[in-house]
Short mmCIF file of N, CA and C in Angstrom, two decimals:
data_model
loop_
_atom_site.label_atom_id
_atom_site.label_comp_id
_atom_site.label_asym_id
_atom_site.label_seq_id
_atom_site.Cartn_x
_atom_site.Cartn_y
_atom_site.Cartn_z
N MET P 204 -5.49 24.91 0.42
CA MET P 204 -5.26 23.63 -0.23
C MET P 204 -6.53 23.20 -0.94
N ASP P 205 -6.38 22.84 -2.17
CA ASP P 205 -7.49 22.36 -3.00
C ASP P 205 -7.32 20.86 -3.19
N ILE P 206 -8.20 20.08 -2.58
CA ILE P 206 -8.16 18.63 -2.70
C ILE P 206 -9.35 18.20 -3.55
N ARG P 207 -9.05 17.66 -4.70
CA ARG P 207 -10.09 17.21 -5.61
C ARG P 207 -10.15 15.69 -5.61
N ILE P 208 -11.27 15.18 -6.10
CA ILE P 208 -11.39 13.73 -6.29
C ILE P 208 -11.79 13.49 -7.74
N LYS P 209 -11.35 12.34 -8.26
CA LYS P 209 -11.61 12.04 -9.66
C LYS P 209 -11.59 10.53 -9.86
N ARG P 210 -12.49 10.04 -10.68
CA ARG P 210 -12.50 8.61 -11.00
C ARG P 210 -11.26 8.26 -11.82
N ALA P 211 -10.76 7.08 -11.62
CA ALA P 211 -9.58 6.60 -12.34
C ALA P 211 -9.86 6.49 -13.84
N TYR P 212 -11.12 6.44 -14.22
CA TYR P 212 -11.50 6.27 -15.62
C TYR P 212 -11.61 7.61 -16.34
N GLU P 213 -11.48 8.70 -15.63
CA GLU P 213 -11.49 10.02 -16.24
C GLU P 213 -10.06 10.38 -16.65
N ASP P 214 -9.95 11.15 -17.71
CA ASP P 214 -8.63 11.56 -18.18
C ASP P 214 -7.95 12.46 -17.16
N ALA P 215 -6.65 12.30 -17.05
CA ALA P 215 -5.86 13.18 -16.20
C ALA P 215 -5.79 14.56 -16.87
N ALA P 216 -5.68 15.59 -16.05
CA ALA P 216 -5.55 16.95 -16.55
C ALA P 216 -4.39 17.63 -15.83
N ARG P 217 -3.77 18.58 -16.49
CA ARG P 217 -2.67 19.32 -15.85
C ARG P 217 -3.14 19.97 -14.56
N SER P 218 -4.40 20.41 -14.55
CA SER P 218 -4.93 21.11 -13.38
C SER P 218 -5.15 20.19 -12.19
N ASP P 219 -5.00 18.87 -12.37
CA ASP P 219 -5.19 17.92 -11.26
C ASP P 219 -4.14 18.06 -10.17
N GLY P 220 -2.95 18.51 -10.53
CA GLY P 220 -1.85 18.45 -9.58
C GLY P 220 -1.45 16.99 -9.42
N PRO P 221 -0.70 16.65 -8.37
CA PRO P 221 -0.34 15.25 -8.17
C PRO P 221 -1.59 14.39 -8.00
N ARG P 222 -1.62 13.28 -8.71
CA ARG P 222 -2.76 12.35 -8.65
C ARG P 222 -2.36 11.16 -7.79
N ILE P 223 -3.18 10.87 -6.78
CA ILE P 223 -2.87 9.83 -5.80
C ILE P 223 -4.00 8.82 -5.77
N LEU P 224 -3.70 7.59 -6.15
CA LEU P 224 -4.69 6.52 -6.09
C LEU P 224 -4.85 6.08 -4.63
N VAL P 225 -6.10 6.05 -4.16
CA VAL P 225 -6.35 5.71 -2.76
C VAL P 225 -7.25 4.48 -2.62
N ASP P 226 -7.20 3.60 -3.60
CA ASP P 226 -7.91 2.32 -3.55
C ASP P 226 -6.93 1.20 -3.25
N ARG P 227 -7.43 0.14 -2.66
CA ARG P 227 -6.58 -1.01 -2.33
C ARG P 227 -6.29 -1.85 -3.58
N ILE P 228 -7.24 -1.88 -4.51
CA ILE P 228 -7.13 -2.69 -5.71
C ILE P 228 -6.98 -1.77 -6.92
N TRP P 229 -6.10 -2.15 -7.85
CA TRP P 229 -5.91 -1.35 -9.06
C TRP P 229 -7.22 -1.32 -9.86
N PRO P 230 -7.61 -0.15 -10.39
CA PRO P 230 -8.87 -0.03 -11.15
C PRO P 230 -8.87 -0.92 -12.40
N ARG P 231 -9.88 -1.72 -12.52
CA ARG P 231 -10.00 -2.66 -13.64
C ARG P 231 -10.02 -1.90 -14.97
N GLY P 232 -9.21 -2.37 -15.90
CA GLY P 232 -9.22 -1.80 -17.25
C GLY P 232 -8.38 -0.55 -17.42
N VAL P 233 -7.72 -0.08 -16.38
CA VAL P 233 -6.88 1.12 -16.48
C VAL P 233 -5.42 0.69 -16.54
N ALA P 234 -4.75 1.06 -17.62
CA ALA P 234 -3.33 0.74 -17.76
C ALA P 234 -2.52 1.65 -16.85
N LYS P 235 -1.53 1.09 -16.19
CA LYS P 235 -0.73 1.88 -15.25
C LYS P 235 -0.09 3.09 -15.92
N GLU P 236 0.36 2.93 -17.16
CA GLU P 236 1.01 4.06 -17.84
C GLU P 236 0.01 5.16 -18.22
N ASP P 237 -1.29 4.82 -18.29
CA ASP P 237 -2.30 5.81 -18.62
C ASP P 237 -2.85 6.54 -17.40
N ALA P 238 -2.61 6.02 -16.22
CA ALA P 238 -3.20 6.59 -15.01
C ALA P 238 -2.56 7.91 -14.59
N GLU P 239 -1.32 8.12 -14.98
CA GLU P 239 -0.59 9.36 -14.66
C GLU P 239 -0.66 9.69 -13.16
N LEU P 240 -0.24 8.72 -12.36
CA LEU P 240 -0.28 8.88 -10.90
C LEU P 240 1.05 9.32 -10.34
N GLU P 241 0.99 10.13 -9.30
CA GLU P 241 2.17 10.48 -8.51
C GLU P 241 2.56 9.27 -7.66
N THR P 242 1.52 8.67 -7.05
CA THR P 242 1.76 7.51 -6.18
C THR P 242 0.46 6.76 -5.96
N TRP P 243 0.59 5.56 -5.41
CA TRP P 243 -0.55 4.72 -5.06
C TRP P 243 -0.42 4.41 -3.58
N LEU P 244 -1.33 4.96 -2.78
CA LEU P 244 -1.29 4.78 -1.33
C LEU P 244 -2.38 3.80 -0.89
N LYS P 245 -2.09 2.51 -1.05
CA LYS P 245 -3.04 1.45 -0.71
C LYS P 245 -3.44 1.48 0.76
N GLY P 246 -2.52 1.90 1.61
CA GLY P 246 -2.78 1.92 3.04
C GLY P 246 -3.86 2.90 3.46
N LEU P 247 -4.25 3.79 2.55
CA LEU P 247 -5.31 4.75 2.87
C LEU P 247 -6.69 4.25 2.43
N ALA P 248 -6.72 3.09 1.82
CA ALA P 248 -8.00 2.51 1.41
C ALA P 248 -8.67 1.85 2.61
N PRO P 249 -9.99 1.79 2.61
CA PRO P 249 -10.67 1.08 3.70
C PRO P 249 -10.31 -0.40 3.66
N SER P 250 -10.41 -1.05 4.80
CA SER P 250 -10.15 -2.49 4.85
C SER P 250 -11.13 -3.21 3.93
N ILE P 251 -10.75 -4.40 3.54
CA ILE P 251 -11.63 -5.22 2.70
C ILE P 251 -12.96 -5.45 3.40
N GLU P 252 -12.90 -5.70 4.70
CA GLU P 252 -14.13 -5.95 5.47
C GLU P 252 -15.05 -4.72 5.45
N LEU P 253 -14.47 -3.54 5.67
CA LEU P 253 -15.28 -2.32 5.68
C LEU P 253 -15.84 -2.03 4.29
N ARG P 254 -15.03 -2.21 3.27
CA ARG P 254 -15.48 -1.96 1.90
C ARG P 254 -16.65 -2.88 1.54
N LYS P 255 -16.54 -4.15 1.90
CA LYS P 255 -17.62 -5.09 1.60
C LYS P 255 -18.88 -4.77 2.40
N TRP P 256 -18.70 -4.39 3.66
CA TRP P 256 -19.86 -4.03 4.49
C TRP P 256 -20.58 -2.82 3.89
N PHE P 257 -19.82 -1.81 3.51
CA PHE P 257 -20.40 -0.57 2.97
C PHE P 257 -21.11 -0.84 1.64
N ASP P 258 -20.46 -1.54 0.74
CA ASP P 258 -21.03 -1.91 -0.56
C ASP P 258 -21.63 -0.71 -1.29
N HIS P 259 -21.06 0.46 -1.08
CA HIS P 259 -21.48 1.71 -1.73
C HIS P 259 -22.97 2.00 -1.53
N ASP P 260 -23.47 1.66 -0.35
CA ASP P 260 -24.86 1.93 0.01
C ASP P 260 -24.92 3.31 0.66
N PRO P 261 -25.54 4.30 0.00
CA PRO P 261 -25.60 5.65 0.56
C PRO P 261 -26.23 5.72 1.95
N GLU P 262 -27.09 4.76 2.29
CA GLU P 262 -27.71 4.77 3.61
C GLU P 262 -26.71 4.41 4.71
N LYS P 263 -25.60 3.78 4.34
CA LYS P 263 -24.56 3.42 5.31
C LYS P 263 -23.43 4.45 5.34
N TRP P 264 -23.57 5.53 4.58
CA TRP P 264 -22.49 6.50 4.39
C TRP P 264 -21.95 7.06 5.71
N ASN P 265 -22.80 7.55 6.58
CA ASN P 265 -22.32 8.15 7.82
C ASN P 265 -21.57 7.15 8.70
N GLU P 266 -22.10 5.95 8.80
CA GLU P 266 -21.43 4.91 9.58
C GLU P 266 -20.11 4.51 8.92
N PHE P 267 -20.11 4.42 7.60
CA PHE P 267 -18.87 4.11 6.87
C PHE P 267 -17.80 5.15 7.18
N ARG P 268 -18.18 6.43 7.12
CA ARG P 268 -17.21 7.50 7.39
C ARG P 268 -16.62 7.37 8.79
N GLN P 269 -17.43 7.07 9.78
CA GLN P 269 -16.94 6.92 11.16
C GLN P 269 -15.96 5.76 11.27
N ARG P 270 -16.33 4.63 10.69
CA ARG P 270 -15.47 3.44 10.76
C ARG P 270 -14.17 3.66 9.97
N TYR P 271 -14.29 4.30 8.84
CA TYR P 271 -13.12 4.56 7.99
C TYR P 271 -12.14 5.49 8.69
N LEU P 272 -12.64 6.54 9.33
CA LEU P 272 -11.77 7.46 10.06
C LEU P 272 -11.02 6.71 11.17
N LYS P 273 -11.71 5.81 11.87
CA LYS P 273 -11.04 5.01 12.91
C LYS P 273 -9.92 4.18 12.30
N GLU P 274 -10.19 3.58 11.15
CA GLU P 274 -9.15 2.78 10.48
C GLU P 274 -7.95 3.65 10.11
N LEU P 275 -8.20 4.83 9.61
CA LEU P 275 -7.11 5.71 9.18
C LEU P 275 -6.25 6.17 10.36
N LYS P 276 -6.84 6.21 11.53
CA LYS P 276 -6.09 6.67 12.71
C LYS P 276 -5.26 5.55 13.35
N LYS P 277 -5.42 4.32 12.85
CA LYS P 277 -4.62 3.21 13.35
C LYS P 277 -3.22 3.29 12.75
N ASN P 278 -2.28 2.64 13.39
CA ASN P 278 -0.89 2.66 12.93
C ASN P 278 -0.69 2.09 11.54
N ASP P 279 -1.57 1.20 11.10
CA ASP P 279 -1.41 0.56 9.79
C ASP P 279 -1.36 1.58 8.66
N ALA P 280 -2.08 2.68 8.81
CA ALA P 280 -2.16 3.69 7.76
C ALA P 280 -1.16 4.82 7.96
N ALA P 281 -0.42 4.81 9.05
CA ALA P 281 0.43 5.94 9.43
C ALA P 281 1.44 6.34 8.36
N GLU P 282 2.12 5.37 7.78
CA GLU P 282 3.16 5.68 6.80
C GLU P 282 2.56 6.33 5.55
N ASP P 283 1.47 5.75 5.03
CA ASP P 283 0.84 6.33 3.84
C ASP P 283 0.20 7.67 4.16
N LEU P 284 -0.34 7.82 5.34
CA LEU P 284 -0.93 9.09 5.74
C LEU P 284 0.14 10.18 5.81
N LYS P 285 1.30 9.83 6.35
CA LYS P 285 2.41 10.78 6.43
C LYS P 285 2.85 11.20 5.02
N GLU P 286 2.91 10.24 4.10
CA GLU P 286 3.29 10.55 2.72
C GLU P 286 2.25 11.48 2.08
N LEU P 287 0.97 11.20 2.30
CA LEU P 287 -0.08 12.04 1.74
C LEU P 287 0.00 13.45 2.31
N GLN P 288 0.19 13.58 3.60
CA GLN P 288 0.29 14.90 4.22
C GLN P 288 1.48 15.68 3.68
N SER P 289 2.56 15.00 3.36
CA SER P 289 3.73 15.64 2.77
C SER P 289 3.41 16.16 1.37
N ILE P 290 2.71 15.36 0.59
CA ILE P 290 2.32 15.78 -0.76
C ILE P 290 1.38 16.98 -0.67
N VAL P 291 0.41 16.93 0.23
CA VAL P 291 -0.53 18.04 0.41
C VAL P 291 0.21 19.32 0.77
N LYS P 292 1.18 19.20 1.66
CA LYS P 292 1.94 20.37 2.12
C LYS P 292 2.73 21.02 0.98
N ASP P 293 3.21 20.21 0.05
CA ASP P 293 4.10 20.70 -1.01
C ASP P 293 3.38 21.17 -2.27
N HIS P 294 2.05 21.05 -2.32
CA HIS P 294 1.32 21.41 -3.55
C HIS P 294 0.07 22.22 -3.22
N LYS P 295 -0.30 23.08 -4.14
CA LYS P 295 -1.52 23.89 -3.96
C LYS P 295 -2.77 23.07 -4.22
N ARG P 296 -2.63 22.05 -5.06
CA ARG P 296 -3.78 21.22 -5.41
C ARG P 296 -3.32 19.78 -5.58
N ILE P 297 -4.14 18.84 -5.11
CA ILE P 297 -3.90 17.42 -5.37
C ILE P 297 -5.23 16.80 -5.79
N THR P 298 -5.15 15.64 -6.39
CA THR P 298 -6.36 14.91 -6.77
C THR P 298 -6.27 13.49 -6.24
N LEU P 299 -7.27 13.11 -5.45
CA LEU P 299 -7.38 11.75 -4.94
C LEU P 299 -8.15 10.94 -5.99
N VAL P 300 -7.56 9.85 -6.44
CA VAL P 300 -8.12 9.06 -7.52
C VAL P 300 -8.74 7.78 -6.95
N PHE P 301 -9.92 7.42 -7.47
CA PHE P 301 -10.66 6.26 -6.99
C PHE P 301 -11.36 5.58 -8.16
N ALA P 302 -11.85 4.37 -7.97
CA ALA P 302 -12.50 3.62 -9.05
C ALA P 302 -14.02 3.54 -8.91
N ALA P 303 -14.56 3.78 -7.75
CA ALA P 303 -16.00 3.60 -7.51
C ALA P 303 -16.85 4.40 -8.49
N LYS P 304 -18.02 3.85 -8.83
CA LYS P 304 -18.94 4.54 -9.74
C LYS P 304 -19.60 5.73 -9.05
N ASP P 305 -19.89 5.59 -7.77
CA ASP P 305 -20.56 6.65 -7.01
C ASP P 305 -19.53 7.72 -6.67
N THR P 306 -19.69 8.90 -7.24
CA THR P 306 -18.70 9.96 -7.06
C THR P 306 -18.89 10.75 -5.76
N GLU P 307 -19.96 10.47 -5.03
CA GLU P 307 -20.21 11.18 -3.77
C GLU P 307 -19.94 10.31 -2.55
N HIS P 308 -20.22 9.03 -2.65
CA HIS P 308 -20.11 8.11 -1.51
C HIS P 308 -18.99 7.11 -1.77
N ASN P 309 -17.77 7.54 -1.55
CA ASN P 309 -16.61 6.67 -1.76
C ASN P 309 -15.50 7.09 -0.81
N ASN P 310 -14.48 6.25 -0.69
CA ASN P 310 -13.42 6.54 0.28
C ASN P 310 -12.63 7.80 -0.06
N ALA P 311 -12.47 8.13 -1.34
CA ALA P 311 -11.74 9.35 -1.71
C ALA P 311 -12.49 10.59 -1.23
N ALA P 312 -13.81 10.59 -1.36
CA ALA P 312 -14.62 11.72 -0.90
C ALA P 312 -14.51 11.86 0.62
N ALA P 313 -14.58 10.74 1.32
CA ALA P 313 -14.45 10.78 2.78
C ALA P 313 -13.05 11.26 3.18
N LEU P 314 -12.03 10.76 2.52
CA LEU P 314 -10.65 11.15 2.84
C LEU P 314 -10.44 12.64 2.59
N ARG P 315 -10.96 13.15 1.48
CA ARG P 315 -10.88 14.59 1.19
C ARG P 315 -11.53 15.40 2.32
N ASP P 316 -12.71 14.97 2.74
CA ASP P 316 -13.42 15.68 3.81
C ASP P 316 -12.63 15.64 5.11
N PHE P 317 -12.05 14.49 5.45
CA PHE P 317 -11.26 14.37 6.67
C PHE P 317 -10.07 15.33 6.63
N LEU P 318 -9.41 15.41 5.49
CA LEU P 318 -8.25 16.30 5.35
C LEU P 318 -8.67 17.77 5.43
N ASN P 319 -9.75 18.11 4.75
CA ASN P 319 -10.23 19.50 4.75
C ASN P 319 -10.72 19.94 6.13
N ASN P 320 -11.28 19.01 6.90
CA ASN P 320 -11.82 19.33 8.22
C ASN P 320 -10.79 19.23 9.34
N GLY P 321 -9.58 18.80 8.99
CA GLY P 321 -8.54 18.66 10.01
C GLY P 321 -8.70 17.44 10.89
N ASP P 322 -9.47 16.44 10.42
CA ASP P 322 -9.67 15.22 11.21
C ASP P 322 -8.43 14.33 11.21
N LEU P 323 -7.55 14.52 10.23
CA LEU P 323 -6.33 13.70 10.13
C LEU P 323 -5.10 14.58 10.21
#
């Protein structure tokens, strides 16, 4: 399984496979018809509290990942997680779409790592 991540502001490509938005808030300035998304799984985004605490500070990255994984394992995310796992199972490649400027320290990168490592 090839799980890629891509900013919502980058053009979609055929090679992306199904594109899944994993942010709680729609990316500013991106028209829904231009996003070319398979689905939007808001339930896989970090809580507002966790997102604000993290504030995309790379020094908080490891702690953010631990807290985020705990959130994903709660029942609140179960339905969206099940849908994501179904999409992953049915495709050779998927792309997790996010809006953050930091392409290394964001929830899509953490989610990709959790899926690749079998944490979820």
